[in-house]
């Protein structure tokens, strides 16, 4: 029961933080109140809420099943792979599978004339382990929320401390090699902490989770390049309402495009 309470308070912190563009200070204060409650209950990496899977075909995690049935549909992105390679990020070998030469290759957004064969691109590491658990609500997310909210309120020392805790938690995943050099390079203090570093590390820490899209829509971070040959005048801001929902539910929002902003995603 205590773990469920921690998860609930972490989710409340997440949803308060979603309102950062509507009420920067108020959303930060409300989120921090929920963060504090989760910490008082003993939030830690040991209380992470995970989706658990088995090794059998019908028990395997969703990434394993998707890649097994639709290989080549989804690959690792070039931005993520290249930035992790440049920083010698020890999580890359956990996040992605190398090609036959041991190289990690990401596919550029939108492809383009020089894009490699999608079937030769690295795929998500979860697809190699059918029984790999997938994170849902985690301590590392809680600490990144704490860091961001302190940043918005101008509390740089508290932001740096929470960020460093979040980074350490993000690098404590099973299967990651030596992390000390990376930690030394990315640890921040009151004078060096930046929102760009904070949101980039949260982007990496919440790998394969939907929440990073919400973070991008709130902050515009990390900075992304438009996909090659894109026809949209903006990055996707929402999901279209399913046709079946529009037909059967008169109250469903009638979103047919992907650039319509949700109510909290103000300019």
PDB file of C-alpha atoms in Angstrom:
ATOM      1  CA  UNK A   1       0.000   0.000   0.000  1.00  0.00           C
ATOM      2  CA  UNK A   2       2.850   2.390   0.773  1.00  0.00           C
ATOM      3  CA  UNK A   3       4.294   1.898  -2.720  1.00  0.00           C
ATOM      4  CA  UNK A   4       0.889   2.697  -4.246  1.00  0.00           C
ATOM      5  CA  UNK A   5       0.736   5.914  -2.208  1.00  0.00           C
ATOM      6  CA  UNK A   6       4.210   6.877  -3.433  1.00  0.00           C
ATOM      7  CA  UNK A   7       3.132   6.171  -7.010  1.00  0.00           C
ATOM      8  CA  UNK A   8      -0.022   8.273  -6.547  1.00  0.00           C
ATOM      9  CA  UNK A   9       1.895  11.270  -5.182  1.00  0.00           C
ATOM     10  CA  UNK A  10       4.469  10.958  -7.972  1.00  0.00           C
ATOM     11  CA  UNK A  11       1.661  11.001 -10.536  1.00  0.00           C
ATOM     12  CA  UNK A  12       0.149  14.072  -8.861  1.00  0.00           C
ATOM     13  CA  UNK A  13       3.532  15.791  -9.109  1.00  0.00           C
ATOM     14  CA  UNK A  14       3.707  14.830 -12.793  1.00  0.00           C
ATOM     15  CA  UNK A  15       0.261  16.239 -13.564  1.00  0.00           C
ATOM     16  CA  UNK A  16       0.779  19.443 -11.588  1.00  0.00           C
ATOM     17  CA  UNK A  17       3.981  19.913 -13.568  1.00  0.00           C
ATOM     18  CA  UNK A  18       2.059  19.552 -16.826  1.00  0.00           C
ATOM     19  CA  UNK A  19       0.573  22.994 -16.095  1.00  0.00           C
ATOM     20  CA  UNK A  20       3.934  24.792 -16.199  1.00  0.00           C
ATOM     21  CA  UNK A  21       2.908  26.892 -19.211  1.00  0.00           C
ATOM     22  CA  UNK A  22      -0.383  27.881 -17.596  1.00  0.00           C
ATOM     23  CA  UNK A  23       0.930  28.724 -14.138  1.00  0.00           C
ATOM     24  CA  UNK A  24       4.706  28.439 -13.830  1.00  0.00           C
ATOM     25  CA  UNK A  25       5.011  29.237 -10.118  1.00  0.00           C
ATOM     26  CA  UNK A  26       1.750  27.692  -8.900  1.00  0.00           C
ATOM     27  CA  UNK A  27       2.296  24.429 -10.767  1.00  0.00           C
ATOM     28  CA  UNK A  28       5.835  24.210  -9.369  1.00  0.00           C
ATOM     29  CA  UNK A  29       4.688  24.744  -5.788  1.00  0.00           C
ATOM     30  CA  UNK A  30       1.873  22.200  -6.111  1.00  0.00           C
ATOM     31  CA  UNK A  31       4.164  19.641  -7.721  1.00  0.00           C
ATOM     32  CA  UNK A  32       6.789  20.110  -5.016  1.00  0.00           C
ATOM     33  CA  UNK A  33       4.163  19.484  -2.340  1.00  0.00           C
ATOM     34  CA  UNK A  34       3.391  16.110  -3.925  1.00  0.00           C
ATOM     35  CA  UNK A  35       7.108  15.376  -4.350  1.00  0.00           C
ATOM     36  CA  UNK A  36       7.620  15.987  -0.641  1.00  0.00           C
ATOM     37  CA  UNK A  37       4.790  13.612   0.283  1.00  0.00           C
ATOM     38  CA  UNK A  38       6.277  10.878  -1.901  1.00  0.00           C
ATOM     39  CA  UNK A  39       9.716  11.375  -0.346  1.00  0.00           C
ATOM     40  CA  UNK A  40       8.286  11.337   3.173  1.00  0.00           C
ATOM     41  CA  UNK A  41       6.751   7.948   2.381  1.00  0.00           C
ATOM     42  CA  UNK A  42      10.173   6.620   1.388  1.00  0.00           C
ATOM     43  CA  UNK A  43      10.281   7.045  -2.404  1.00  0.00           C
ATOM     44  CA  UNK A  44      13.428   5.460  -3.860  1.00  0.00           C
ATOM     45  CA  UNK A  45      14.448   3.379  -6.885  1.00  0.00           C
ATOM     46  CA  UNK A  46      13.128   0.375  -4.940  1.00  0.00           C
ATOM     47  CA  UNK A  47       9.591   1.806  -5.084  1.00  0.00           C
ATOM     48  CA  UNK A  48       9.504   2.265  -8.884  1.00  0.00           C
ATOM     49  CA  UNK A  49       6.231   1.142 -10.485  1.00  0.00           C
ATOM     50  CA  UNK A  50       7.158  -1.266 -13.277  1.00  0.00           C
ATOM     51  CA  UNK A  51       5.221  -3.255 -15.860  1.00  0.00           C
ATOM     52  CA  UNK A  52       6.340  -6.859 -15.371  1.00  0.00           C
ATOM     53  CA  UNK A  53       6.580  -9.406 -18.211  1.00  0.00           C
ATOM     54  CA  UNK A  54       7.557 -13.042 -18.723  1.00  0.00           C
ATOM     55  CA  UNK A  55       9.684 -14.960 -21.202  1.00  0.00           C
ATOM     56  CA  UNK A  56       6.797 -16.733 -22.953  1.00  0.00           C
ATOM     57  CA  UNK A  57       5.470 -15.495 -26.305  1.00  0.00           C
ATOM     58  CA  UNK A  58       2.199 -14.322 -24.785  1.00  0.00           C
ATOM     59  CA  UNK A  59       3.935 -12.831 -21.734  1.00  0.00           C
ATOM     60  CA  UNK A  60       6.690 -10.845 -23.478  1.00  0.00           C
ATOM     61  CA  UNK A  61       6.991  -7.087 -23.168  1.00  0.00           C
ATOM     62  CA  UNK A  62       5.343  -4.937 -25.810  1.00  0.00           C
ATOM     63  CA  UNK A  63       8.610  -3.895 -27.499  1.00  0.00           C
ATOM     64  CA  UNK A  64       9.723  -7.489 -27.938  1.00  0.00           C
ATOM     65  CA  UNK A  65       6.355  -8.441 -29.426  1.00  0.00           C
ATOM     66  CA  UNK A  66       6.206  -5.394 -31.698  1.00  0.00           C
ATOM     67  CA  UNK A  67       9.695  -5.836 -33.129  1.00  0.00           C
ATOM     68  CA  UNK A  68       9.174  -9.582 -33.561  1.00  0.00           C
ATOM     69  CA  UNK A  69       6.046  -8.967 -35.648  1.00  0.00           C
ATOM     70  CA  UNK A  70       6.933  -5.678 -37.354  1.00  0.00           C
ATOM     71  CA  UNK A  71      10.706  -5.573 -37.645  1.00  0.00           C
ATOM     72  CA  UNK A  72      11.863  -2.401 -39.386  1.00  0.00           C
ATOM     73  CA  UNK A  73       8.752  -0.354 -38.555  1.00  0.00           C
ATOM     74  CA  UNK A  74      10.389   1.415 -35.594  1.00  0.00           C
ATOM     75  CA  UNK A  75      14.105   1.986 -35.089  1.00  0.00           C
ATOM     76  CA  UNK A  76      16.325   4.025 -32.811  1.00  0.00           C
ATOM     77  CA  UNK A  77      16.468   7.710 -33.775  1.00  0.00           C
ATOM     78  CA  UNK A  78      19.657   9.366 -34.972  1.00  0.00           C
ATOM     79  CA  UNK A  79      19.407  12.285 -32.532  1.00  0.00           C
ATOM     80  CA  UNK A  80      19.264  10.029 -29.481  1.00  0.00           C
ATOM     81  CA  UNK A  81      21.950   7.606 -30.642  1.00  0.00           C
ATOM     82  CA  UNK A  82      24.386  10.304 -31.824  1.00  0.00           C
ATOM     83  CA  UNK A  83      24.135  12.422 -28.668  1.00  0.00           C
ATOM     84  CA  UNK A  84      24.615   9.371 -26.458  1.00  0.00           C
ATOM     85  CA  UNK A  85      27.612   8.239 -28.505  1.00  0.00           C
ATOM     86  CA  UNK A  86      29.165  11.704 -28.335  1.00  0.00           C
ATOM     87  CA  UNK A  87      28.844  11.725 -24.545  1.00  0.00           C
ATOM     88  CA  UNK A  88      30.003   8.108 -24.132  1.00  0.00           C
ATOM     89  CA  UNK A  89      26.742   7.446 -22.320  1.00  0.00           C
ATOM     90  CA  UNK A  90      26.972   4.035 -20.616  1.00  0.00           C
ATOM     91  CA  UNK A  91      23.200   3.516 -21.030  1.00  0.00           C
ATOM     92  CA  UNK A  92      23.374   3.205 -24.818  1.00  0.00           C
ATOM     93  CA  UNK A  93      24.233  -0.496 -24.756  1.00  0.00           C
ATOM     94  CA  UNK A  94      21.150  -1.042 -22.602  1.00  0.00           C
ATOM     95  CA  UNK A  95      18.859   1.181 -24.669  1.00  0.00           C
ATOM     96  CA  UNK A  96      19.795  -0.090 -28.132  1.00  0.00           C
ATOM     97  CA  UNK A  97      21.162  -3.129 -29.934  1.00  0.00           C
ATOM     98  CA  UNK A  98      24.303  -2.713 -32.083  1.00  0.00           C
ATOM     99  CA  UNK A  99      24.545  -3.876 -35.682  1.00  0.00           C
ATOM    100  CA  UNK A 100      26.625  -6.872 -36.762  1.00  0.00           C
ATOM    101  CA  UNK A 101      29.762  -4.715 -36.615  1.00  0.00           C
ATOM    102  CA  UNK A 102      29.075  -3.598 -33.066  1.00  0.00           C
ATOM    103  CA  UNK A 103      28.061  -0.088 -34.175  1.00  0.00           C
ATOM    104  CA  UNK A 104      25.080   1.893 -32.927  1.00  0.00           C
ATOM    105  CA  UNK A 105      23.252   3.604 -35.782  1.00  0.00           C
ATOM    106  CA  UNK A 106      20.147   5.776 -35.552  1.00  0.00           C
ATOM    107  CA  UNK A 107      17.735   6.624 -38.345  1.00  0.00           C
ATOM    108  CA  UNK A 108      17.383  10.339 -39.170  1.00  0.00           C
ATOM    109  CA  UNK A 109      13.947  11.900 -38.737  1.00  0.00           C
ATOM    110  CA  UNK A 110      12.140  11.831 -42.056  1.00  0.00           C
ATOM    111  CA  UNK A 111      14.810   9.699 -43.704  1.00  0.00           C
ATOM    112  CA  UNK A 112      16.242  11.607 -46.648  1.00  0.00           C
ATOM    113  CA  UNK A 113      18.414  10.658 -49.616  1.00  0.00           C
ATOM    114  CA  UNK A 114      21.370   9.565 -47.493  1.00  0.00           C
ATOM    115  CA  UNK A 115      19.341   7.662 -44.907  1.00  0.00           C
ATOM    116  CA  UNK A 116      20.600   4.141 -44.226  1.00  0.00           C
ATOM    117  CA  UNK A 117      18.509   1.028 -44.714  1.00  0.00           C
ATOM    118  CA  UNK A 118      15.925   0.969 -41.877  1.00  0.00           C
ATOM    119  CA  UNK A 119      16.529  -2.764 -41.479  1.00  0.00           C
ATOM    120  CA  UNK A 120      20.196  -2.079 -40.634  1.00  0.00           C
ATOM    121  CA  UNK A 121      19.422   0.441 -37.872  1.00  0.00           C
ATOM    122  CA  UNK A 122      19.737  -0.251 -34.154  1.00  0.00           C
ATOM    123  CA  UNK A 123      16.489  -1.316 -32.508  1.00  0.00           C
ATOM    124  CA  UNK A 124      15.362  -0.746 -28.948  1.00  0.00           C
ATOM    125  CA  UNK A 125      17.180  -2.860 -26.381  1.00  0.00           C
ATOM    126  CA  UNK A 126      13.953  -3.988 -24.732  1.00  0.00           C
ATOM    127  CA  UNK A 127      13.251  -6.040 -27.858  1.00  0.00           C
ATOM    128  CA  UNK A 128      16.175  -8.322 -27.038  1.00  0.00           C
ATOM    129  CA  UNK A 129      14.772  -9.356 -23.672  1.00  0.00           C
ATOM    130  CA  UNK A 130      11.126 -10.526 -23.672  1.00  0.00           C
ATOM    131  CA  UNK A 131      10.986 -10.480 -19.878  1.00  0.00           C
ATOM    132  CA  UNK A 132      12.464  -6.983 -19.498  1.00  0.00           C
ATOM    133  CA  UNK A 133      10.348  -4.841 -17.172  1.00  0.00           C
ATOM    134  CA  UNK A 134       9.200  -1.442 -18.457  1.00  0.00           C
ATOM    135  CA  UNK A 135       9.156   1.652 -16.216  1.00  0.00           C
ATOM    136  CA  UNK A 136       5.839   3.413 -15.596  1.00  0.00           C
ATOM    137  CA  UNK A 137       6.324   5.770 -12.625  1.00  0.00           C
ATOM    138  CA  UNK A 138       9.809   6.093 -11.157  1.00  0.00           C
ATOM    139  CA  UNK A 139      11.893   7.754  -8.477  1.00  0.00           C
ATOM    140  CA  UNK A 140      14.169   9.260 -11.128  1.00  0.00           C
ATOM    141  CA  UNK A 141      11.184  11.010 -12.712  1.00  0.00           C
ATOM    142  CA  UNK A 142      10.130  12.289  -9.284  1.00  0.00           C
ATOM    143  CA  UNK A 143      13.560  13.832  -8.688  1.00  0.00           C
ATOM    144  CA  UNK A 144      13.694  15.403 -12.164  1.00  0.00           C
ATOM    145  CA  UNK A 145      10.291  16.974 -11.499  1.00  0.00           C
ATOM    146  CA  UNK A 146      11.622  18.290  -8.192  1.00  0.00           C
ATOM    147  CA  UNK A 147      14.674  19.743  -9.949  1.00  0.00           C
ATOM    148  CA  UNK A 148      12.644  21.432 -12.688  1.00  0.00           C
ATOM    149  CA  UNK A 149      10.158  22.944 -10.253  1.00  0.00           C
ATOM    150  CA  UNK A 150      12.919  24.368  -8.068  1.00  0.00           C
ATOM    151  CA  UNK A 151      14.493  25.769 -11.232  1.00  0.00           C
ATOM    152  CA  UNK A 152      11.269  27.560 -12.161  1.00  0.00           C
ATOM    153  CA  UNK A 153      11.063  29.042  -8.662  1.00  0.00           C
ATOM    154  CA  UNK A 154      14.656  30.264  -8.811  1.00  0.00           C
ATOM    155  CA  UNK A 155      15.966  27.798  -6.218  1.00  0.00           C
ATOM    156  CA  UNK A 156      19.173  26.886  -8.039  1.00  0.00           C
ATOM    157  CA  UNK A 157      20.870  24.969  -5.214  1.00  0.00           C
ATOM    158  CA  UNK A 158      17.820  22.786  -4.581  1.00  0.00           C
ATOM    159  CA  UNK A 159      17.452  22.281  -8.344  1.00  0.00           C
ATOM    160  CA  UNK A 160      21.051  21.121  -8.664  1.00  0.00           C
ATOM    161  CA  UNK A 161      20.789  18.745  -5.706  1.00  0.00           C
ATOM    162  CA  UNK A 162      17.588  17.144  -7.011  1.00  0.00           C
ATOM    163  CA  UNK A 163      19.038  16.918 -10.528  1.00  0.00           C
ATOM    164  CA  UNK A 164      22.157  15.133  -9.247  1.00  0.00           C
ATOM    165  CA  UNK A 165      19.994  12.672  -7.302  1.00  0.00           C
ATOM    166  CA  UNK A 166      17.899  12.040 -10.414  1.00  0.00           C
ATOM    167  CA  UNK A 167      20.982  11.501 -12.572  1.00  0.00           C
ATOM    168  CA  UNK A 168      22.446   9.029 -10.087  1.00  0.00           C
ATOM    169  CA  UNK A 169      19.159   7.111 -10.011  1.00  0.00           C
ATOM    170  CA  UNK A 170      18.961   7.085 -13.815  1.00  0.00           C
ATOM    171  CA  UNK A 171      22.453   5.571 -13.993  1.00  0.00           C
ATOM    172  CA  UNK A 172      21.761   2.883 -11.396  1.00  0.00           C
ATOM    173  CA  UNK A 173      19.778   0.629 -13.731  1.00  0.00           C
ATOM    174  CA  UNK A 174      20.791  -3.058 -13.802  1.00  0.00           C
ATOM    175  CA  UNK A 175      23.087  -3.907 -16.682  1.00  0.00           C
ATOM    176  CA  UNK A 176      24.823  -0.536 -16.986  1.00  0.00           C
ATOM    177  CA  UNK A 177      28.620  -0.596 -16.810  1.00  0.00           C
ATOM    178  CA  UNK A 178      30.912   1.896 -15.070  1.00  0.00           C
ATOM    179  CA  UNK A 179      29.149   5.244 -14.729  1.00  0.00           C
ATOM    180  CA  UNK A 180      31.609   7.334 -12.702  1.00  0.00           C
ATOM    181  CA  UNK A 181      33.181   9.191 -15.622  1.00  0.00           C
ATOM    182  CA  UNK A 182      29.769  10.075 -17.006  1.00  0.00           C
ATOM    183  CA  UNK A 183      28.541  11.166 -13.580  1.00  0.00           C
ATOM    184  CA  UNK A 184      31.584  13.379 -13.142  1.00  0.00           C
ATOM    185  CA  UNK A 185      30.933  15.021 -16.519  1.00  0.00           C
ATOM    186  CA  UNK A 186      27.218  15.655 -15.943  1.00  0.00           C
ATOM    187  CA  UNK A 187      27.040  16.499 -12.236  1.00  0.00           C
ATOM    188  CA  UNK A 188      25.958  20.112 -11.738  1.00  0.00           C
ATOM    189  CA  UNK A 189      26.083  22.664  -8.908  1.00  0.00           C
ATOM    190  CA  UNK A 190      24.309  25.925  -8.127  1.00  0.00           C
ATOM    191  CA  UNK A 191      26.404  27.808 -10.699  1.00  0.00           C
ATOM    192  CA  UNK A 192      26.354  25.273 -13.535  1.00  0.00           C
ATOM    193  CA  UNK A 193      22.834  23.821 -13.462  1.00  0.00           C
ATOM    194  CA  UNK A 194      20.838  24.682 -16.586  1.00  0.00           C
ATOM    195  CA  UNK A 195      17.327  23.837 -17.690  1.00  0.00           C
ATOM    196  CA  UNK A 196      18.760  22.471 -20.956  1.00  0.00           C
ATOM    197  CA  UNK A 197      20.927  19.910 -19.127  1.00  0.00           C
ATOM    198  CA  UNK A 198      18.099  19.041 -16.762  1.00  0.00           C
ATOM    199  CA  UNK A 199      15.548  18.355 -19.478  1.00  0.00           C
ATOM    200  CA  UNK A 200      18.077  16.517 -21.670  1.00  0.00           C
ATOM    201  CA  UNK A 201      18.948  14.143 -18.852  1.00  0.00           C
ATOM    202  CA  UNK A 202      15.274  13.637 -18.037  1.00  0.00           C
ATOM    203  CA  UNK A 203      14.694  12.863 -21.727  1.00  0.00           C
ATOM    204  CA  UNK A 204      17.351  10.138 -21.502  1.00  0.00           C
ATOM    205  CA  UNK A 205      16.205   8.848 -18.106  1.00  0.00           C
ATOM    206  CA  UNK A 206      12.596   8.382 -19.287  1.00  0.00           C
ATOM    207  CA  UNK A 207      13.663   6.523 -22.423  1.00  0.00           C
ATOM    208  CA  UNK A 208      10.719   4.857 -24.219  1.00  0.00           C
ATOM    209  CA  UNK A 209       8.165   6.586 -22.004  1.00  0.00           C
ATOM    210  CA  UNK A 210       5.361   8.780 -23.342  1.00  0.00           C
ATOM    211  CA  UNK A 211       6.057  11.520 -20.788  1.00  0.00           C
ATOM    212  CA  UNK A 212       9.045  12.884 -22.723  1.00  0.00           C
ATOM    213  CA  UNK A 213       6.657  14.093 -25.449  1.00  0.00           C
ATOM    214  CA  UNK A 214       4.727  16.075 -22.848  1.00  0.00           C
ATOM    215  CA  UNK A 215       8.005  17.536 -21.575  1.00  0.00           C
ATOM    216  CA  UNK A 216       8.950  18.603 -25.091  1.00  0.00           C
ATOM    217  CA  UNK A 217       5.603  20.275 -25.657  1.00  0.00           C
ATOM    218  CA  UNK A 218       6.009  22.156 -22.352  1.00  0.00           C
ATOM    219  CA  UNK A 219       9.641  23.232 -22.679  1.00  0.00           C
ATOM    220  CA  UNK A 220      10.771  22.820 -26.294  1.00  0.00           C
ATOM    221  CA  UNK A 221      13.697  20.788 -24.914  1.00  0.00           C
ATOM    222  CA  UNK A 222      15.761  19.071 -26.069  1.00  0.00           C
ATOM    223  CA  UNK A 223      16.007  21.122 -29.261  1.00  0.00           C
ATOM    224  CA  UNK A 224      14.998  18.968 -32.209  1.00  0.00           C
ATOM    225  CA  UNK A 225      15.552  19.451 -35.922  1.00  0.00           C
ATOM    226  CA  UNK A 226      12.516  19.208 -38.248  1.00  0.00           C
ATOM    227  CA  UNK A 227      12.194  15.926 -40.094  1.00  0.00           C
ATOM    228  CA  UNK A 228      13.471  15.864 -43.668  1.00  0.00           C
ATOM    229  CA  UNK A 229      10.698  16.660 -46.135  1.00  0.00           C
ATOM    230  CA  UNK A 230       8.131  17.411 -43.473  1.00  0.00           C
ATOM    231  CA  UNK A 231       4.880  19.082 -44.524  1.00  0.00           C
ATOM    232  CA  UNK A 232       3.681  20.150 -41.068  1.00  0.00           C
ATOM    233  CA  UNK A 233       4.377  23.679 -39.845  1.00  0.00           C
ATOM    234  CA  UNK A 234       4.973  22.446 -36.293  1.00  0.00           C
ATOM    235  CA  UNK A 235       6.051  19.357 -34.394  1.00  0.00           C
ATOM    236  CA  UNK A 236       3.149  17.070 -33.445  1.00  0.00           C
ATOM    237  CA  UNK A 237       1.291  18.563 -30.465  1.00  0.00           C
ATOM    238  CA  UNK A 238      -1.522  16.037 -29.946  1.00  0.00           C
ATOM    239  CA  UNK A 239      -2.961  12.736 -31.137  1.00  0.00           C
ATOM    240  CA  UNK A 240      -5.961  12.758 -33.484  1.00  0.00           C
ATOM    241  CA  UNK A 241      -9.192  11.486 -31.975  1.00  0.00           C
ATOM    242  CA  UNK A 242      -9.819   7.957 -33.241  1.00  0.00           C
ATOM    243  CA  UNK A 243     -12.544   7.774 -35.883  1.00  0.00           C
ATOM    244  CA  UNK A 244     -14.410   5.124 -33.887  1.00  0.00           C
ATOM    245  CA  UNK A 245     -14.483   7.479 -30.887  1.00  0.00           C
ATOM    246  CA  UNK A 246     -15.717  10.418 -32.964  1.00  0.00           C
ATOM    247  CA  UNK A 247     -18.530   8.276 -34.391  1.00  0.00           C
ATOM    248  CA  UNK A 248     -19.690   6.717 -31.113  1.00  0.00           C
ATOM    249  CA  UNK A 249     -19.015   9.510 -28.612  1.00  0.00           C
ATOM    250  CA  UNK A 250     -20.672  12.851 -29.293  1.00  0.00           C
ATOM    251  CA  UNK A 251     -18.610  14.477 -26.536  1.00  0.00           C
ATOM    252  CA  UNK A 252     -15.238  13.369 -27.891  1.00  0.00           C
ATOM    253  CA  UNK A 253     -12.957  16.211 -29.071  1.00  0.00           C
ATOM    254  CA  UNK A 254     -12.980  16.405 -32.857  1.00  0.00           C
ATOM    255  CA  UNK A 255      -9.205  16.529 -33.388  1.00  0.00           C
ATOM    256  CA  UNK A 256      -8.286  15.323 -36.861  1.00  0.00           C
ATOM    257  CA  UNK A 257      -4.760  16.764 -37.117  1.00  0.00           C
ATOM    258  CA  UNK A 258      -1.607  16.454 -35.039  1.00  0.00           C
ATOM    259  CA  UNK A 259      -0.701  20.137 -34.663  1.00  0.00           C
ATOM    260  CA  UNK A 260      -3.714  21.087 -32.514  1.00  0.00           C
ATOM    261  CA  UNK A 261      -2.458  22.110 -29.079  1.00  0.00           C
ATOM    262  CA  UNK A 262      -4.032  20.735 -25.912  1.00  0.00           C
ATOM    263  CA  UNK A 263      -5.473  23.216 -23.420  1.00  0.00           C
ATOM    264  CA  UNK A 264      -2.332  23.322 -21.277  1.00  0.00           C
ATOM    265  CA  UNK A 265       0.023  23.680 -24.265  1.00  0.00           C
ATOM    266  CA  UNK A 266      -0.297  27.442 -24.709  1.00  0.00           C
ATOM    267  CA  UNK A 267       2.061  29.435 -26.922  1.00  0.00           C
TER     268      UNK A 267
END
